[in-house]
PDB file of C-alpha atoms in Angstrom:
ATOM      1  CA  UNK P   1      47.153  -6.022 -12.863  1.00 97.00           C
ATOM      2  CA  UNK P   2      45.588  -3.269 -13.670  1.00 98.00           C
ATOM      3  CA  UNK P   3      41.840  -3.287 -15.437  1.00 98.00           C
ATOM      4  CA  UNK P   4      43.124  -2.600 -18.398  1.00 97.00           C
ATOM      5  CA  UNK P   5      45.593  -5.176 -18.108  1.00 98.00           C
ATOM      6  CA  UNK P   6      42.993  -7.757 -17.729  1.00 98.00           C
ATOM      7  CA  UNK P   7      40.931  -6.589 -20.775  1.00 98.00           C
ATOM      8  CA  UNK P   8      44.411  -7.167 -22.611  1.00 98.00           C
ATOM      9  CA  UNK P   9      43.969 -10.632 -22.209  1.00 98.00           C
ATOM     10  CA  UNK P  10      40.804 -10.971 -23.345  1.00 98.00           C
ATOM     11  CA  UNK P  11      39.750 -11.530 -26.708  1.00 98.00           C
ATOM     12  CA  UNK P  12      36.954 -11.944 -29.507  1.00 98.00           C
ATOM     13  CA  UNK P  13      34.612 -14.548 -30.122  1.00 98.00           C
ATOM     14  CA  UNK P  14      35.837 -16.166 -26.501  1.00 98.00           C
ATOM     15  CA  UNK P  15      33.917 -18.301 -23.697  1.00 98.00           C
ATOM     16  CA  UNK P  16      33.954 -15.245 -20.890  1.00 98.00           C
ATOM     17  CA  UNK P  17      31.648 -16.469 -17.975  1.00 98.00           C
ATOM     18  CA  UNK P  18      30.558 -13.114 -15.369  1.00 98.00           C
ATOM     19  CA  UNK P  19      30.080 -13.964 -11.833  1.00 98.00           C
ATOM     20  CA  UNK P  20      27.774 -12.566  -9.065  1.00 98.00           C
ATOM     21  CA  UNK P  21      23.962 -11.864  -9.176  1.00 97.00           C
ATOM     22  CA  UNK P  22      22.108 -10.177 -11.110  1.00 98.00           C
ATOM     23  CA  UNK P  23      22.365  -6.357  -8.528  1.00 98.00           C
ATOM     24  CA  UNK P  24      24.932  -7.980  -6.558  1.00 98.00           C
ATOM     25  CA  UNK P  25      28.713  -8.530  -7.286  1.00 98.00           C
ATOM     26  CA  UNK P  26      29.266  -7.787 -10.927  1.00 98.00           C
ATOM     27  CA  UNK P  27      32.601  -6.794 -12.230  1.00 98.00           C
ATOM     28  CA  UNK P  28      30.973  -3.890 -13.579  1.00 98.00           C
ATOM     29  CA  UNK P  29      34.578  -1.736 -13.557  1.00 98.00           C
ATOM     30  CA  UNK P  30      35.719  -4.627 -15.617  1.00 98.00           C
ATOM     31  CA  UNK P  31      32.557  -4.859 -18.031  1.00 98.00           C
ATOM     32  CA  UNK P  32      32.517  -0.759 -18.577  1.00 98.00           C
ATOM     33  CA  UNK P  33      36.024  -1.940 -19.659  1.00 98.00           C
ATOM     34  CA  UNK P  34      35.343  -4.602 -22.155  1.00 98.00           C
ATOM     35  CA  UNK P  35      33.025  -2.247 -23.703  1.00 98.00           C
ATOM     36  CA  UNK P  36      35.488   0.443 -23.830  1.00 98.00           C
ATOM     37  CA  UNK P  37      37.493  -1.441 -25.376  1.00 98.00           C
ATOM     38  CA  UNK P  38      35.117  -3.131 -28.434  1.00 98.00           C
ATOM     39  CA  UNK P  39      35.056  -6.496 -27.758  1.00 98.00           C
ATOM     40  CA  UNK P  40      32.991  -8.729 -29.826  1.00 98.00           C
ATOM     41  CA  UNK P  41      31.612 -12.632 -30.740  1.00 98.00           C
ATOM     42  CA  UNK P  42      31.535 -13.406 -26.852  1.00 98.00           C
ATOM     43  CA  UNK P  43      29.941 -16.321 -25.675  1.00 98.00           C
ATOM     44  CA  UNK P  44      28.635 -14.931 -22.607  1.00 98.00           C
ATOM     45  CA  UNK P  45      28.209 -17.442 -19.710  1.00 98.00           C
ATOM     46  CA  UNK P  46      26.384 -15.600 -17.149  1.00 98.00           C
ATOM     47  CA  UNK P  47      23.580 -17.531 -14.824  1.00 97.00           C
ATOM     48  CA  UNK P  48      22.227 -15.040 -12.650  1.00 98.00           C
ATOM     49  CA  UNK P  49      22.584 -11.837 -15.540  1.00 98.00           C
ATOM     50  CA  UNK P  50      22.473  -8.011 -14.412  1.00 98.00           C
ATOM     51  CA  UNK P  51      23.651  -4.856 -16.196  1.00 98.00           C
ATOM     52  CA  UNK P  52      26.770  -6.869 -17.279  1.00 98.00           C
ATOM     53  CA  UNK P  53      24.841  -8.662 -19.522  1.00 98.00           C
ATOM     54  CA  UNK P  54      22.355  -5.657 -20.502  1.00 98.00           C
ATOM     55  CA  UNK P  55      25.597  -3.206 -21.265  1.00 98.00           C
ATOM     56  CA  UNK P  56      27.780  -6.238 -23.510  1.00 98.00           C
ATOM     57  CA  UNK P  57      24.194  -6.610 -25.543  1.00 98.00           C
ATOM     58  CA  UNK P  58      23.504  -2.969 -25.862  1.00 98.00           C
ATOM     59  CA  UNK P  59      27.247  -2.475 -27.008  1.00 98.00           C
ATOM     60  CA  UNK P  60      26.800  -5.710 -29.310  1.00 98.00           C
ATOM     61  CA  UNK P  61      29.512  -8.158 -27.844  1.00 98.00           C
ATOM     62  CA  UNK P  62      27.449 -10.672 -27.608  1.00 98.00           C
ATOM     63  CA  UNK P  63      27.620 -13.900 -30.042  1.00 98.00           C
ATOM     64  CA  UNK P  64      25.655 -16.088 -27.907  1.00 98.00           C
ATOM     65  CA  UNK P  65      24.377 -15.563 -24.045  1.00 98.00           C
ATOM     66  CA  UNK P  66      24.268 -18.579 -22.040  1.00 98.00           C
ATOM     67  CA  UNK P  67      21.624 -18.129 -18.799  1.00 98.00           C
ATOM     68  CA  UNK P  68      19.642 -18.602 -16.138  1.00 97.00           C
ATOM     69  CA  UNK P  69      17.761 -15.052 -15.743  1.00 97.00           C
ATOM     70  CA  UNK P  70      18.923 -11.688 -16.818  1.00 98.00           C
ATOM     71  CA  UNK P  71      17.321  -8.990 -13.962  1.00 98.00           C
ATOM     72  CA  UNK P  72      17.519  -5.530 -12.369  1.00 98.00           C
ATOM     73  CA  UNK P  73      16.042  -7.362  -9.597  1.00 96.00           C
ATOM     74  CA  UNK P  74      13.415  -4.450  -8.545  1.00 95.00           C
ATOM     75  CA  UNK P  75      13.335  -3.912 -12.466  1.00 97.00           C
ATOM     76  CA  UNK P  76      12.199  -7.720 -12.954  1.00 96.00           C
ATOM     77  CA  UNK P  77      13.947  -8.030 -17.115  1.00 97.00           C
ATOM     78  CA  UNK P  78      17.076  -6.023 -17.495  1.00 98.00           C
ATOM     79  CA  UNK P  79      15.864  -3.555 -20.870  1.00 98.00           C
ATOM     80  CA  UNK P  80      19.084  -4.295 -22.711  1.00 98.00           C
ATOM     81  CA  UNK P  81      18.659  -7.888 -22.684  1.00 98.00           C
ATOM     82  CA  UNK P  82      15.257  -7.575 -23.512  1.00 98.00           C
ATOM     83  CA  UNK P  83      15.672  -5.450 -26.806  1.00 97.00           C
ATOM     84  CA  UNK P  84      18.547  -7.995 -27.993  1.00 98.00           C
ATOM     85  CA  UNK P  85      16.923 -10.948 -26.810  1.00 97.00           C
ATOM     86  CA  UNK P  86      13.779  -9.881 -29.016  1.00 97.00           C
ATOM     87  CA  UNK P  87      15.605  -8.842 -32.439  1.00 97.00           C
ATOM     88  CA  UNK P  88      16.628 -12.535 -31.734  1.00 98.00           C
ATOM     89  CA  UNK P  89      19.800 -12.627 -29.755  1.00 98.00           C
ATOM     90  CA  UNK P  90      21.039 -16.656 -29.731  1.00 98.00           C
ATOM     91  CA  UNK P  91      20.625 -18.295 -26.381  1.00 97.00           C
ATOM     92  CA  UNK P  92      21.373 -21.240 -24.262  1.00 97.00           C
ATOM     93  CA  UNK P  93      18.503 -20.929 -21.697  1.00 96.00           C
ATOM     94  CA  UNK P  94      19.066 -22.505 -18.394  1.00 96.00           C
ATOM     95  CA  UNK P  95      17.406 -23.628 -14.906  1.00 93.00           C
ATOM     96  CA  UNK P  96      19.056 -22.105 -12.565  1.00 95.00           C
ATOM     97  CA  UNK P  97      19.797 -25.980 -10.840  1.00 95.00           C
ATOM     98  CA  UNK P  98      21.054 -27.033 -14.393  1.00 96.00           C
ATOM     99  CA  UNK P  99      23.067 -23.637 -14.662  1.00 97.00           C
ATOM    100  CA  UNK P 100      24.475 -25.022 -11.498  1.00 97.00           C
ATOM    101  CA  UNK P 101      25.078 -28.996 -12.287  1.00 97.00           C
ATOM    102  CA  UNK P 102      26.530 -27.482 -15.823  1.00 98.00           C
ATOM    103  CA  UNK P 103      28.895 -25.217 -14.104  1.00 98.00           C
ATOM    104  CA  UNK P 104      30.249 -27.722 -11.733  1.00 98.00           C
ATOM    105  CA  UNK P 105      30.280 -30.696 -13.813  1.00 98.00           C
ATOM    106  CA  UNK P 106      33.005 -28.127 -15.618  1.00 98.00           C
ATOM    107  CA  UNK P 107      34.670 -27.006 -12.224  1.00 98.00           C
ATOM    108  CA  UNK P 108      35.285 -30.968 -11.471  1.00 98.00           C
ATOM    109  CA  UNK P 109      36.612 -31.475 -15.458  1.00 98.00           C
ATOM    110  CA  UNK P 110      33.411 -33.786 -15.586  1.00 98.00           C
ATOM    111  CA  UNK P 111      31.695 -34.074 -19.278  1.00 98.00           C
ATOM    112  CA  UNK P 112      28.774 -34.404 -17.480  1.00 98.00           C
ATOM    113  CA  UNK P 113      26.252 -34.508 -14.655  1.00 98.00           C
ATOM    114  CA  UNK P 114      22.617 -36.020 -14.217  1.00 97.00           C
ATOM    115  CA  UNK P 115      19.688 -34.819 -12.773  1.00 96.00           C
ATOM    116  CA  UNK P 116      15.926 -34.594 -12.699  1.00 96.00           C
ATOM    117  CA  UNK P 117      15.778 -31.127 -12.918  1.00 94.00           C
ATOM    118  CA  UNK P 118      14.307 -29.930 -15.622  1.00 92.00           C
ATOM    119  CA  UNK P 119      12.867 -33.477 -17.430  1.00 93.00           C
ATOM    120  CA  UNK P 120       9.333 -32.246 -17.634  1.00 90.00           C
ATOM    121  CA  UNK P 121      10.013 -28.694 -19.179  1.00 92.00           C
ATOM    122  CA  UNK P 122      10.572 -27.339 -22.562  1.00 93.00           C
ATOM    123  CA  UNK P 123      14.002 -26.098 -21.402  1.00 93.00           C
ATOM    124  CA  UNK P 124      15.194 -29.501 -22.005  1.00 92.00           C
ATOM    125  CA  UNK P 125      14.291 -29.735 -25.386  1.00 92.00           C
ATOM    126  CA  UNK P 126      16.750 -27.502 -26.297  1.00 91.00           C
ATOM    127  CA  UNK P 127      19.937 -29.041 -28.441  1.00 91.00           C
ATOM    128  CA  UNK P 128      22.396 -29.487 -26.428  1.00 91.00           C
ATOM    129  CA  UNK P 129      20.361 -32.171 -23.440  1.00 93.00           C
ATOM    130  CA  UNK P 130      20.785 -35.759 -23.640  1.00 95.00           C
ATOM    131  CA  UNK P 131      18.828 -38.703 -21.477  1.00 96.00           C
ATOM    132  CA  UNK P 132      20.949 -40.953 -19.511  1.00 97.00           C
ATOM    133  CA  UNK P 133      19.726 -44.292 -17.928  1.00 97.00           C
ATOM    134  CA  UNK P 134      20.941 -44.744 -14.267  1.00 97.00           C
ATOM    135  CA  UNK P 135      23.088 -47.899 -14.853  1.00 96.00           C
ATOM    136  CA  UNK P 136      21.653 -49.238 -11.064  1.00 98.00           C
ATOM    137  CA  UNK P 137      18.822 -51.261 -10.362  1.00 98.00           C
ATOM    138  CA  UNK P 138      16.360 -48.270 -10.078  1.00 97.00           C
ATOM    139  CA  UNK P 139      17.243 -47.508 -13.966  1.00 98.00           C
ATOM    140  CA  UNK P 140      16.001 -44.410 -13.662  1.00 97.00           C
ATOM    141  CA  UNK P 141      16.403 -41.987 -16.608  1.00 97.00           C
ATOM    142  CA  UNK P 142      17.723 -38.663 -16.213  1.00 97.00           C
ATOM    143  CA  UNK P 143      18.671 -35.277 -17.943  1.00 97.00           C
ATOM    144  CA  UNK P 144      22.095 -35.538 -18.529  1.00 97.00           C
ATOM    145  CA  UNK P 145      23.566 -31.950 -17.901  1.00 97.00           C
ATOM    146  CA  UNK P 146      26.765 -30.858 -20.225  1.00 97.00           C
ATOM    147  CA  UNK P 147      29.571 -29.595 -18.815  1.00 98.00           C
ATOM    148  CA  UNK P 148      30.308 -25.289 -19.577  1.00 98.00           C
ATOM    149  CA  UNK P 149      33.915 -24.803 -19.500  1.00 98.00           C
ATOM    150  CA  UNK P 150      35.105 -20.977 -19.824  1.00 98.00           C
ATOM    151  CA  UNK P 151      37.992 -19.624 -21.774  1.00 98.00           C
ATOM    152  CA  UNK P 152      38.321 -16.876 -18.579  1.00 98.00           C
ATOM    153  CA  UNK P 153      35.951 -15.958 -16.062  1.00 98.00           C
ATOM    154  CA  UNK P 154      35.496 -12.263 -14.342  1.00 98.00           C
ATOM    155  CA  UNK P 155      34.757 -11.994 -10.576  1.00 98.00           C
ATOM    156  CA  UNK P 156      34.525  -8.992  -8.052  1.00 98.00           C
ATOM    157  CA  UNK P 157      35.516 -10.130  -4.337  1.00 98.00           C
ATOM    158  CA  UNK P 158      35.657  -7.650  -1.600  1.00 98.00           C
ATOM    159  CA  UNK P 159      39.308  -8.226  -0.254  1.00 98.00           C
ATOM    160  CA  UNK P 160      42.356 -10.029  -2.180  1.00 98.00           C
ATOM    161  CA  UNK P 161      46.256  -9.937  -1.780  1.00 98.00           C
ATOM    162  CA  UNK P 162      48.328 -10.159  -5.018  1.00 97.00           C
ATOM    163  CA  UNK P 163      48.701 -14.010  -5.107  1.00 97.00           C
ATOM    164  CA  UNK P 164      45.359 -14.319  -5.392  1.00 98.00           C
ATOM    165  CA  UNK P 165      43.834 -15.077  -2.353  1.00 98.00           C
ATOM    166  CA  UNK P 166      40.651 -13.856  -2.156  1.00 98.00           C
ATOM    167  CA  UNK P 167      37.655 -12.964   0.191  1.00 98.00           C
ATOM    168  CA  UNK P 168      34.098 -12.696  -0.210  1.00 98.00           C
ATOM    169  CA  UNK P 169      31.535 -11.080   2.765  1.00 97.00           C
ATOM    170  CA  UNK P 170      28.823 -11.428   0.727  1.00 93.00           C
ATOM    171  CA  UNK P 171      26.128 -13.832   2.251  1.00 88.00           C
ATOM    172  CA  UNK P 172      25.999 -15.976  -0.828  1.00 92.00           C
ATOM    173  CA  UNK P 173      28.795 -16.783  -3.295  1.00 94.00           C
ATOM    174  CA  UNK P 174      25.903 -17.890  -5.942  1.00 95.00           C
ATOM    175  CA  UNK P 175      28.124 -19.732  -8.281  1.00 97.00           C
ATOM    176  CA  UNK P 176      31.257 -17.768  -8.248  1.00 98.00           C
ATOM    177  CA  UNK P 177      33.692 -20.667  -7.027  1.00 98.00           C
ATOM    178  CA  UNK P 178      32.089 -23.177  -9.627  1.00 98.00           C
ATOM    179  CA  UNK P 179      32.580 -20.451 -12.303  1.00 98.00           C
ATOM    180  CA  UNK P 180      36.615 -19.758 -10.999  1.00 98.00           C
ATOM    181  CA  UNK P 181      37.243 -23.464 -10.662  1.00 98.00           C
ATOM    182  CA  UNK P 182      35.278 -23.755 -14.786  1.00 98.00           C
ATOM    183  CA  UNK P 183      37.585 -21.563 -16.149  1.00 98.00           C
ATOM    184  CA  UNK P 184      40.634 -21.670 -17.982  1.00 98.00           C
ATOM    185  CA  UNK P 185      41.715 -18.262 -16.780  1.00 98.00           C
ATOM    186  CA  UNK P 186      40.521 -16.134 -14.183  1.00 98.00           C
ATOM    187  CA  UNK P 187      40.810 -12.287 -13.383  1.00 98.00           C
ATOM    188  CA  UNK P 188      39.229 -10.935 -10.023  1.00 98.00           C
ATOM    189  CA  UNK P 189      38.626  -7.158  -9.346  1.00 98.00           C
ATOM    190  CA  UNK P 190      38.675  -6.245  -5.636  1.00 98.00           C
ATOM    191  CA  UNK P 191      37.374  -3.657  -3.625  1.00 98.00           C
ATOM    192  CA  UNK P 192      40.702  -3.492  -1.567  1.00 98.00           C
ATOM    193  CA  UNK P 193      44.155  -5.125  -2.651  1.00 98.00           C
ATOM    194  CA  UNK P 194      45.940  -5.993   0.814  1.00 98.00           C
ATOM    195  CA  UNK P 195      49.150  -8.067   1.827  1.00 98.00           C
ATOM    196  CA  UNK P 196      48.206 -11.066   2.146  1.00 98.00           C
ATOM    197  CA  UNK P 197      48.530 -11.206   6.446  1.00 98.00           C
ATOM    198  CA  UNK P 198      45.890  -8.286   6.146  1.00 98.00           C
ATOM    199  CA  UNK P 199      43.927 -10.844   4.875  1.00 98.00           C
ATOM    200  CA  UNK P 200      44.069 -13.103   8.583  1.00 98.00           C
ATOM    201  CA  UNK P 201      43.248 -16.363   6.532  1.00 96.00           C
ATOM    202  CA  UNK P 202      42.797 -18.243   9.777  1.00 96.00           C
ATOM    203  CA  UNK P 203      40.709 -16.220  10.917  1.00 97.00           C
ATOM    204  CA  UNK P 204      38.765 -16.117   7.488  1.00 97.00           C
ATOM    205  CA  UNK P 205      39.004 -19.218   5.751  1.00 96.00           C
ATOM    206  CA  UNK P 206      35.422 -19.429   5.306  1.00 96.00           C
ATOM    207  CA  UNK P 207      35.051 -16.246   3.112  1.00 97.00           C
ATOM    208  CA  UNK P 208      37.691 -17.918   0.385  1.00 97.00           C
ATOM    209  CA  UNK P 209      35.989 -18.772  -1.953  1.00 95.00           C
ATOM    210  CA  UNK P 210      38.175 -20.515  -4.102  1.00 97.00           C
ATOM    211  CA  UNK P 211      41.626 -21.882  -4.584  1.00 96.00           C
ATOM    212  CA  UNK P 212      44.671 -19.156  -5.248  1.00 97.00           C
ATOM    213  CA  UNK P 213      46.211 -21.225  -7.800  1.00 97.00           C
ATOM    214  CA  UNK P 214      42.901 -20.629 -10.026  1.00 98.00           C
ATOM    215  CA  UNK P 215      43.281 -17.021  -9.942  1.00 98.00           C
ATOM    216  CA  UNK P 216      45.583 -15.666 -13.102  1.00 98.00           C
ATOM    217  CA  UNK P 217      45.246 -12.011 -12.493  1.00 98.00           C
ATOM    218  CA  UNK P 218      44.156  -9.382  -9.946  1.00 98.00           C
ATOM    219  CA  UNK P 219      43.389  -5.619 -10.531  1.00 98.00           C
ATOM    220  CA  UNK P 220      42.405  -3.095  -7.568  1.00 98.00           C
ATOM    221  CA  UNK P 221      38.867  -1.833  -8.101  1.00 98.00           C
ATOM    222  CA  UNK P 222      37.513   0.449  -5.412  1.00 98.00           C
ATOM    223  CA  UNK P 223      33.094   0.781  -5.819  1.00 98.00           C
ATOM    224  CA  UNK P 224      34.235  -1.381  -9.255  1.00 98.00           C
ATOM    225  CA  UNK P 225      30.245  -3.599  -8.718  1.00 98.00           C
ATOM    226  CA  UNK P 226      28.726   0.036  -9.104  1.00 98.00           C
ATOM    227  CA  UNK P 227      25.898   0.573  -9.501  1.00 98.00           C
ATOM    228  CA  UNK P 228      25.232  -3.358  -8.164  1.00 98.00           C
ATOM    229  CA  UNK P 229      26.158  -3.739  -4.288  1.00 98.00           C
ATOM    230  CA  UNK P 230      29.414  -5.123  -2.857  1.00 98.00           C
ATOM    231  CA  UNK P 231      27.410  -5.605   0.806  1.00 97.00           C
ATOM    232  CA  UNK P 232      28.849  -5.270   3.138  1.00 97.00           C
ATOM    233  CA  UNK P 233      31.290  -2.316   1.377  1.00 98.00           C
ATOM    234  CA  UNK P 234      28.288  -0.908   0.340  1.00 98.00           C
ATOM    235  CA  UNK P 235      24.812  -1.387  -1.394  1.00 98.00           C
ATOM    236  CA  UNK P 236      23.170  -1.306  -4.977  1.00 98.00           C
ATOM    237  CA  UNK P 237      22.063   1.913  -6.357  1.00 98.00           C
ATOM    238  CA  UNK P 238      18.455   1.687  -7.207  1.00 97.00           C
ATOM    239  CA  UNK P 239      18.326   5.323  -8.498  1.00 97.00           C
ATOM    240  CA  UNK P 240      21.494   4.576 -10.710  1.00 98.00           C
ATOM    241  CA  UNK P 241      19.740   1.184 -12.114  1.00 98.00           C
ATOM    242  CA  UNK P 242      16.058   2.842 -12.707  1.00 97.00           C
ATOM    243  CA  UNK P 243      18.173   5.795 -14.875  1.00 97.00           C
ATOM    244  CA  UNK P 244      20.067   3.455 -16.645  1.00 98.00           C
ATOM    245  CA  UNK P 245      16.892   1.480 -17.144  1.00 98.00           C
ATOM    246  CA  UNK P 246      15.206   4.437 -18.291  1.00 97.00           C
ATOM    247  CA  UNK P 247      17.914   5.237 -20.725  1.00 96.00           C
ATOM    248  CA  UNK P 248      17.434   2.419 -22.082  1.00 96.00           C
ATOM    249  CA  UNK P 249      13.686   2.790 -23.244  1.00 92.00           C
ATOM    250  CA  UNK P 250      14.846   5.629 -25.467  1.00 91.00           C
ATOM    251  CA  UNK P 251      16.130   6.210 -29.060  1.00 88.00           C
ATOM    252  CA  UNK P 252      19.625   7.430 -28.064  1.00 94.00           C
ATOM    253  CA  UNK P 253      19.576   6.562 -24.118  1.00 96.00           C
ATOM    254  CA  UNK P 254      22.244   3.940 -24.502  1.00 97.00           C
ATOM    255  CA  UNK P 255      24.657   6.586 -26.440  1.00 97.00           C
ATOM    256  CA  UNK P 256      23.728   8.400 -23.619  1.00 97.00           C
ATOM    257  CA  UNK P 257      24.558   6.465 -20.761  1.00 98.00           C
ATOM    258  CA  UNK P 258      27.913   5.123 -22.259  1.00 98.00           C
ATOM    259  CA  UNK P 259      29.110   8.711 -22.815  1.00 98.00           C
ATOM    260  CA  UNK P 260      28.414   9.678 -19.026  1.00 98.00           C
ATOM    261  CA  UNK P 261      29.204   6.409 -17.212  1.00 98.00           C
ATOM    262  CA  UNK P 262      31.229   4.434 -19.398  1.00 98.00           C
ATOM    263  CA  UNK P 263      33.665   5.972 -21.597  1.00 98.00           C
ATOM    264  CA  UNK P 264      35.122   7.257 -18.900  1.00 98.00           C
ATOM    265  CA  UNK P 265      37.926   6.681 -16.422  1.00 97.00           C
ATOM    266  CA  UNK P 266      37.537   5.253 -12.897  1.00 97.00           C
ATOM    267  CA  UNK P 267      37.472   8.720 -10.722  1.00 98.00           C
ATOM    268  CA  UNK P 268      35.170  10.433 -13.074  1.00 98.00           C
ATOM    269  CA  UNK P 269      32.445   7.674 -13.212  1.00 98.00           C
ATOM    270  CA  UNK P 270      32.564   8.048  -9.737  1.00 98.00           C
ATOM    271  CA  UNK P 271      32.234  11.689  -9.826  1.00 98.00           C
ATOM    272  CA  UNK P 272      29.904  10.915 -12.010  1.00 98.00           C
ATOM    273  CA  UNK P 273      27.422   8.809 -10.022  1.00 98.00           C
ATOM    274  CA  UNK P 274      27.668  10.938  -6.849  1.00 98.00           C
ATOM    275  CA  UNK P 275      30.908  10.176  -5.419  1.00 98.00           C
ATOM    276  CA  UNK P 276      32.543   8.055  -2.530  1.00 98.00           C
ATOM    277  CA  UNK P 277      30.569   9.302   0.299  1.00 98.00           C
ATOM    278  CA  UNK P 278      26.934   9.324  -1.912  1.00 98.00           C
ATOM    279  CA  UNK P 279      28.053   5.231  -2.544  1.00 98.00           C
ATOM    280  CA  UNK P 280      28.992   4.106   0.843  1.00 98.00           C
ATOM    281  CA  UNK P 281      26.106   5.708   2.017  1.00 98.00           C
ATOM    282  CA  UNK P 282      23.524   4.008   0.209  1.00 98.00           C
ATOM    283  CA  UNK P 283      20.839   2.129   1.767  1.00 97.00           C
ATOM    284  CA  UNK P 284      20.233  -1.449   2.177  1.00 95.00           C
ATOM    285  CA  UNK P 285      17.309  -2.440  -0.229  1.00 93.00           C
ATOM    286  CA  UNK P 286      14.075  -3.943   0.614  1.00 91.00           C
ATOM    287  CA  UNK P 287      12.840  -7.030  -1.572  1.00 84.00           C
TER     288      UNK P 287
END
């Protein structure tokens, strides 16, 4: 498919779940896209929220955001979700271990999943908890976790063939397989579309992430997690993020910013941002 393709089958007021972390692995070709295109009413399921969640709230798409944390990483709140979150954007707030119970009890088609996590906080309180007695002779009572099930979910992997079979070099899939496996539909973007021997599956069966017969559609993407990093391809552009965080401190820096990096095509926003060689050459960050 192409990206465009993908944002065809996408529609308003859906469950659309984003995966990666916060810098690292966002389908940010594919978000630029949803923006492009105007959709609205989302339900936005993303647990470990970066610019993907600051650009759909600065462009308004967002119904309800369902999280864990939404961060630049060395710009500790994302601005976007900030502003939105403080004119009183609706929210789900999460743990990031019941972000993780939620997500899989939906991968496994469970309504459910208990857990201590989170008993002794306010996050519980929130609607949508319920207690749950362990029906063993401890009787212990839990937080019962509810299951998030996605209408689609968006990815970014580093290598996939057309079927669908997919690899990931990053050191940490963070919940990207429970968030494939949660979803109805799911569209990857990939650095490199291969055949699938190119792939050498024996070889690296522990980068697949997740089953083929998940995947619905797959659309080439070459730097499409800029400005996050696709490590080992290449790293997160901390210039990139502080402009775009900058942009948004100001009156018209978001009309700004869309008009130079988003409403644009795939070879000018990387013109635009420095070009091939500026991206693969950018250096690993320091935490």
């Amino acid at each position: 498919m192409s990206i465009e393709d993908v944002v065809g089958q996408l529609h308003d007021g859906m469950t659309l779940g984003i995966g990666g972390w916060a810098t690292r692995r966002k389908p940010m070709a594919l978000v630029r896209a949803i923006v492009r295109a105007g959709l609205k009413d989302l339900t936005l399921v993303a647990p470990y929220g970066g610019p993907d969640v600051g650009m759909l709230a600065a462009a308004g798409a967002i119904r309800k955001l369902v999280f864990a944390f939404v961060s630049l990483d060395h710009i500790p709140i994302e601005p976007h979700f900030k502003t939105a979150r403080q004119a009183g954007l609706p929210v789900w707030e999460l743990d990031e271990g019941m972000a993780h119970w939620a997500l899989r009890a939906g991968a496994m088609r469970l309504p459910f999943l208990p857990t201590r996590v989170g008993l002794a906080t306010d996050i519980a309180r929130q609607p949508g908890f319920a207690t749950i007695r362990s029906p063993f002779a401890d009787a212990e009572e839990l937080l019962a976790v509810p299951a998030i099930r996605l209408d689609a979910a968006v990815l970014h992997v580093h290598r996939s063939d057309e079927k669908g079979n997919t690899l990931v070099f990053s050191s940490d899939l963070f919940f990207d397989d429970l968030i494939a496996r949660a979803a109805d539909e799911v569209f990857v973007t990939t650095e490199k579309l291969v055949a699938t021997a190119e792939l050498d599956m024996v070889a690296n069966a522990r980068f697949n992430p997740f089953e083929r017969s998940v995947v619905t559609g797959v659309a080439e993407a070459p730097f499409g997690a800029h400005p996050t990093s696709a490590s080992p391809d290449y790293e997160l552009d901390l210039l990139h993020l502080r402009a775009y965080a900058a942009a948004a401190e100001t009156e018209h820096g978001w009309a700004g910013y869309r008009g130079q990096f988003v409403n644009v095509d795939a070879a000018d926003y990387l013109r635009a941002v420095g070009g091939e060689d500026h991206v693969r050459a950018l250096p690993k960050p320091v935490y």
